[in-house]
mmCIF file of C-alpha atoms in Angstrom:
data_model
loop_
_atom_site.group_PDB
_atom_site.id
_atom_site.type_symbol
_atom_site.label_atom_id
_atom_site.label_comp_id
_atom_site.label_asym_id
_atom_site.label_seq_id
_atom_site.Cartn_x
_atom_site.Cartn_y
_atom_site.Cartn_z
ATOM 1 C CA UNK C 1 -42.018 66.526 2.412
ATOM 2 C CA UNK C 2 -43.418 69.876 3.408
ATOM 3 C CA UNK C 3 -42.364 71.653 6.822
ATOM 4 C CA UNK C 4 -43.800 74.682 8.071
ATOM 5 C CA UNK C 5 -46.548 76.186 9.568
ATOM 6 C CA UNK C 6 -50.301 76.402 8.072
ATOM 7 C CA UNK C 7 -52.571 78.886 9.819
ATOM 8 C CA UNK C 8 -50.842 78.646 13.564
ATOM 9 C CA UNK C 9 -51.487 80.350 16.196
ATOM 10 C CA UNK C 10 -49.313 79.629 19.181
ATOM 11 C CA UNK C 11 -49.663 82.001 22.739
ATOM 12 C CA UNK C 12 -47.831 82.113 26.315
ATOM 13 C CA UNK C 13 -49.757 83.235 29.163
ATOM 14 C CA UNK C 14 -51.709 85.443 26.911
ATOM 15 C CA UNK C 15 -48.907 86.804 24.890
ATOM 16 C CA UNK C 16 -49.637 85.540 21.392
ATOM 17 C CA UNK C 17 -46.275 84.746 19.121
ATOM 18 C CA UNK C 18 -48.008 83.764 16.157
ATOM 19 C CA UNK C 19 -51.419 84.627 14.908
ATOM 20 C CA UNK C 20 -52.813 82.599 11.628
ATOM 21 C CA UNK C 21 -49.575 81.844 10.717
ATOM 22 C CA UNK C 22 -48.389 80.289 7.717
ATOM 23 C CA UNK C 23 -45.013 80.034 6.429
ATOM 24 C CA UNK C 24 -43.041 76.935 4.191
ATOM 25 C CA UNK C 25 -39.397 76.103 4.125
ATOM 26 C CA UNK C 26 -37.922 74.472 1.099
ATOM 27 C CA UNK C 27 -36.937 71.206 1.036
ATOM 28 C CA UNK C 28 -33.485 69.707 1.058
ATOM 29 C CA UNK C 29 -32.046 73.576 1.393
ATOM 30 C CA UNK C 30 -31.102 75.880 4.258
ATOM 31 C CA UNK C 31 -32.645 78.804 5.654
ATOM 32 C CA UNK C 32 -31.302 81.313 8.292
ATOM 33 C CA UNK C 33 -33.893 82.526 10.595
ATOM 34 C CA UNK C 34 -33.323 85.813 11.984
ATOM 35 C CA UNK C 35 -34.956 88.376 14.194
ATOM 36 C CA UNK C 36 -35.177 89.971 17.016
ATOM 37 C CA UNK C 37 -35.016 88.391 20.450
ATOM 38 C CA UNK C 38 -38.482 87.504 22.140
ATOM 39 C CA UNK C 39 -39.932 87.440 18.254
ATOM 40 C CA UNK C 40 -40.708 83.560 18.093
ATOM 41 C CA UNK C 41 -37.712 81.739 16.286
ATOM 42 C CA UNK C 42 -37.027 79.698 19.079
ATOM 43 C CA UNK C 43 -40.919 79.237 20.150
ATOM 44 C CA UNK C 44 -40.810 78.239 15.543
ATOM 45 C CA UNK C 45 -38.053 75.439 15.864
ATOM 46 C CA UNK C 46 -40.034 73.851 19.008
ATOM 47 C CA UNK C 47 -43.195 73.745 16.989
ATOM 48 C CA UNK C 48 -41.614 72.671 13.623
ATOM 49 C CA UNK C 49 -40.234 69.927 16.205
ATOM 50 C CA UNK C 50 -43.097 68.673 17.709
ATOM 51 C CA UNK C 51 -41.881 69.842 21.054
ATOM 52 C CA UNK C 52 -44.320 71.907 21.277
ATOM 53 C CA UNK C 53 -47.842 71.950 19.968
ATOM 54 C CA UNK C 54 -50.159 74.845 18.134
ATOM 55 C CA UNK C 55 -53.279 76.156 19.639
ATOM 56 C CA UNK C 56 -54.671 76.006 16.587
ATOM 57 C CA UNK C 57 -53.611 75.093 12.478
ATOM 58 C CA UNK C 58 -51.328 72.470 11.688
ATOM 59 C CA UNK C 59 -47.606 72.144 11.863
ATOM 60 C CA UNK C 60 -46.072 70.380 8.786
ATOM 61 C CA UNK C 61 -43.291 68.676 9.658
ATOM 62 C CA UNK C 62 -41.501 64.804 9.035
ATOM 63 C CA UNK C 63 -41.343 61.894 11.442
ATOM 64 C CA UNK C 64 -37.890 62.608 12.471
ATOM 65 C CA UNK C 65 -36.044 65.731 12.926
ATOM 66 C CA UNK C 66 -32.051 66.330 14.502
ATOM 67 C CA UNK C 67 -32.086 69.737 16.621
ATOM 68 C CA UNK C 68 -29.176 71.496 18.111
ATOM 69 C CA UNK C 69 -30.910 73.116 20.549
ATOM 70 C CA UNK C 70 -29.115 77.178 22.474
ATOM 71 C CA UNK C 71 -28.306 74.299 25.720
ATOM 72 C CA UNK C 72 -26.091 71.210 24.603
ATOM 73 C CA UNK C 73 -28.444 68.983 26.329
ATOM 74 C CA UNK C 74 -25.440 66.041 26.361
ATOM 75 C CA UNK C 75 -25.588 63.219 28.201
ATOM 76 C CA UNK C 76 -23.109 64.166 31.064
ATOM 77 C CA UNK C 77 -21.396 60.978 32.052
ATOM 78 C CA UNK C 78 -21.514 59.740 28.581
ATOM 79 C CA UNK C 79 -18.295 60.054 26.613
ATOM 80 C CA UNK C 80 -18.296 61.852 23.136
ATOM 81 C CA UNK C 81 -18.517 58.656 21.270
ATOM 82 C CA UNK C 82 -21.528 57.730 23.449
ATOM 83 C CA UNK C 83 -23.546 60.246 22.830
ATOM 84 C CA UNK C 84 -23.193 60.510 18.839
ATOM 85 C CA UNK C 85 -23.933 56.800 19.288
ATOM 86 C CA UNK C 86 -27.448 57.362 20.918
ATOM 87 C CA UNK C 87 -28.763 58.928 17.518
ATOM 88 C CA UNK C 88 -26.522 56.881 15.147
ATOM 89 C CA UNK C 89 -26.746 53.157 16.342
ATOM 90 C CA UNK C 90 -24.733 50.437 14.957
ATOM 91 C CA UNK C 91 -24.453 52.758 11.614
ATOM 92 C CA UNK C 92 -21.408 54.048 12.338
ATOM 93 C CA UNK C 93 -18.288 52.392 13.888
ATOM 94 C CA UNK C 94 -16.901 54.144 16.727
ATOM 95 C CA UNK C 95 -13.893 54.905 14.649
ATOM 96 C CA UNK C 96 -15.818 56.437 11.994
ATOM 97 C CA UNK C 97 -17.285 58.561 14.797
ATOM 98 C CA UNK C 98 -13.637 59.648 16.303
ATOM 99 C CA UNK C 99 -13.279 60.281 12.610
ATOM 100 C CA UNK C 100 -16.286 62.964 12.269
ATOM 101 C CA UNK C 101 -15.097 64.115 15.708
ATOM 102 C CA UNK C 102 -11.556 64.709 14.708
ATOM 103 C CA UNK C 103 -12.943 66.935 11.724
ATOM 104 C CA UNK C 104 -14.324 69.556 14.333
ATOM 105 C CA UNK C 105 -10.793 69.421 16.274
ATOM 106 C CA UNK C 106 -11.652 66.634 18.825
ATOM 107 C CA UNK C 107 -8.591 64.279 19.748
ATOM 108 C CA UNK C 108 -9.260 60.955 20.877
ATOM 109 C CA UNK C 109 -8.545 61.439 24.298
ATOM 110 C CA UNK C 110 -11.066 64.338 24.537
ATOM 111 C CA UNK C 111 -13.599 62.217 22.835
ATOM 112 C CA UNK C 112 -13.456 59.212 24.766
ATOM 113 C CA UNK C 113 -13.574 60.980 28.235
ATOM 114 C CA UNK C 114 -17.484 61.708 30.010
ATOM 115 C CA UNK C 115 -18.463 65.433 27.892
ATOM 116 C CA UNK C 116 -18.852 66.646 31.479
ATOM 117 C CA UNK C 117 -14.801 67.153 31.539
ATOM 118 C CA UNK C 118 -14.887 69.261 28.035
ATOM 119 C CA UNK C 119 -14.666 72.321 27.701
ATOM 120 C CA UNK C 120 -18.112 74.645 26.499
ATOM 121 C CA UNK C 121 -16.818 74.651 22.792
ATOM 122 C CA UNK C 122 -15.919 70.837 22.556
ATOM 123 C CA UNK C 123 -19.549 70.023 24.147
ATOM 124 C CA UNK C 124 -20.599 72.175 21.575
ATOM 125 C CA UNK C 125 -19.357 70.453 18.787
ATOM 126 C CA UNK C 126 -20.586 67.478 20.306
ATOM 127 C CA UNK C 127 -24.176 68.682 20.398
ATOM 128 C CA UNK C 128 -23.691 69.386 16.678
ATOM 129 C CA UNK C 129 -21.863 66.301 15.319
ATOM 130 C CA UNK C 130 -24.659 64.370 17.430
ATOM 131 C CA UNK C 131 -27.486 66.074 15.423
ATOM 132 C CA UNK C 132 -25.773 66.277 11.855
ATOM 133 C CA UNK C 133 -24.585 62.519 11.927
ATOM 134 C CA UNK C 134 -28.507 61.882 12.691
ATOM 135 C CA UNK C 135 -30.345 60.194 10.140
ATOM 136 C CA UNK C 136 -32.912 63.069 9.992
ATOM 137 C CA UNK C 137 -34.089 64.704 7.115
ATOM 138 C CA UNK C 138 -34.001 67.605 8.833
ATOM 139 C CA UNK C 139 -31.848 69.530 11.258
ATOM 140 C CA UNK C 140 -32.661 72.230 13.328
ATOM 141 C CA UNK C 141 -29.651 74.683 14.472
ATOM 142 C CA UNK C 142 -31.300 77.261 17.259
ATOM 143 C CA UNK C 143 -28.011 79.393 17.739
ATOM 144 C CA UNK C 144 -25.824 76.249 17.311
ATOM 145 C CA UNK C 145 -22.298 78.219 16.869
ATOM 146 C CA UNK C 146 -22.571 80.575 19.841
ATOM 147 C CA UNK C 147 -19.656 80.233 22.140
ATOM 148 C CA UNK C 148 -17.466 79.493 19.164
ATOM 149 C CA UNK C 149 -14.585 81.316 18.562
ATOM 150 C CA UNK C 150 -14.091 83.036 14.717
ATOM 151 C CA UNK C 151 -11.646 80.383 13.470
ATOM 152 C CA UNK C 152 -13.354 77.572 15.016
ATOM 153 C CA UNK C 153 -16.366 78.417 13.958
ATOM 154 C CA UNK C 154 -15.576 78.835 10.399
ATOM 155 C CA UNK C 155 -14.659 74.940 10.691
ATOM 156 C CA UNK C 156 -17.261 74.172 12.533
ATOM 157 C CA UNK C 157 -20.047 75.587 10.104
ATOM 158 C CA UNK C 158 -18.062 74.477 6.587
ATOM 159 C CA UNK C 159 -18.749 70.710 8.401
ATOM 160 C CA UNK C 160 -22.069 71.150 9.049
ATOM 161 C CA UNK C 161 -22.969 72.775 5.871
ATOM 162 C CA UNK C 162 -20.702 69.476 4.033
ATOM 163 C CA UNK C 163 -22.881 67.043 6.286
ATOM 164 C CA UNK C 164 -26.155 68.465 5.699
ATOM 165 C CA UNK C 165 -25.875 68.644 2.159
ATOM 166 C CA UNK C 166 -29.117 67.765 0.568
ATOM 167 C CA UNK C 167 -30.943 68.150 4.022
ATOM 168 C CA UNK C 168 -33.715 70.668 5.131
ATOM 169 C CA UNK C 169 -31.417 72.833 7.455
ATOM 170 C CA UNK C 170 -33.112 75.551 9.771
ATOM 171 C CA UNK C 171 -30.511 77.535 11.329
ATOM 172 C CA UNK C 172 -31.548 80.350 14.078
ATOM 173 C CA UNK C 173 -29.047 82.960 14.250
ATOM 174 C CA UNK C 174 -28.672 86.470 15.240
ATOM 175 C CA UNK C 175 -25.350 86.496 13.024
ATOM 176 C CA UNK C 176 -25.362 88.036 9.431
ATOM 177 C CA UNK C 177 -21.492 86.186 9.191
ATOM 178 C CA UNK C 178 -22.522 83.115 10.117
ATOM 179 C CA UNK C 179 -25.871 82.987 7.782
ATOM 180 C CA UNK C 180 -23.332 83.669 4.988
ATOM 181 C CA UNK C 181 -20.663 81.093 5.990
ATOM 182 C CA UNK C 182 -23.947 78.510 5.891
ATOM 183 C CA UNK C 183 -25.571 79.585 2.870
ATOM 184 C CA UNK C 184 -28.978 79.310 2.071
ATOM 185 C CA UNK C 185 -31.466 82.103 2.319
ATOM 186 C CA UNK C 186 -32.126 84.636 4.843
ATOM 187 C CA UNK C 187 -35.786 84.380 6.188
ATOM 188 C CA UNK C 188 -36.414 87.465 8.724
ATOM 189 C CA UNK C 189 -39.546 87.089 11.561
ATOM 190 C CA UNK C 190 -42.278 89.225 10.335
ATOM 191 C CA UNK C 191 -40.881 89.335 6.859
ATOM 192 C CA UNK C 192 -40.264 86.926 3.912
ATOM 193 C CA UNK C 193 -37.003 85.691 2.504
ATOM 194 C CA UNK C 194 -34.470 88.283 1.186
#
């Protein structure tokens, strides 16, 4: 299963972002995105997403992808548990859920109350247990740890990288820190993996 872009070009009001492009990601590994702001990672994760569409090439990509997008996007009167159990189904109990949600440092209580009485870092890790407990083969992270403080975040990543193990991972990130705690390669806008 290929994703990427094959001869894309994708514009905004006249501004083009990418011209003939064509880049691949490797399958079943991760790669940080970086580069500066405005340069198109964002605009990159959207298209590899089918959010949005090319003017013209084609966008590789599979049928299903899990994105953690810079905005929680949470169902606000939904509880925790709810809203991991709009992507997961019947797959997993609701105790194996409090389970995945106790790894990031969720009690009970917080994640059986509606996610609009959390905090910013609990929705957070909401937003990202919802899209790594996804049965998607891949997972899109578009600045997925912001907000996070160091020691939390530290957890946070070392469960994502566990749970996505095997998975394409595409993580945008304007941290050098947090591409390392990940793993996976570097790829920089406007240049190739270092």
């Amino acid at each position: 299963m290929m994703i990427g872009l094959r001869n894309v070009t994708k514009s905004f009001d006249g501004k083009t972002v990418f011209a003939d492009t064509t880049v691949s990601f490797p399958e079943g590994k991760t790669t940080n995105i970086m580069g500066a702001s405005g340069c198109g990672k964002t605009t990159l994760l959207r298209l590899l997403a089918g959010l949005l569409h090319a003017d013209s090439g084609t966008v590789e990509k599979p049928s299903a992808v899990a994105f953690v997008f810079q905005e929680d996007r949470l169902c606000e009167d939904f509880s925790a548990v709810a809203n991991i159990r709009l992507v997961t189904g019947s797959r997993l109990s609701r105790e194996a859920i409090l389970r995945e949600l106790a790894a990031l440092g969720l009690a009970e209580d917080s994640a059986l109350a509606p996610v609009r009485t959390l905090s910013g870092g609990m929705k957070r890790r909401v937003a990202i247990a919802r899209a790594v407990l996804a049965d998607a083969p891949v997972v899109l992270l578009d600045e997925a740890f912001k907000g996070l403080d160091a020691a939390l975040r530290e957890t946070v990543i070392a469960y994502v990288r566990k749970k996505t193990a095997g998975r394409t991972v595409l993580n945008v990130t304007h941290s050098e820190d947090e591409a390392g705690l990940l793993g996976g390669e570097i790829w920089r806008m406007g240049g190739g993996a270092v």
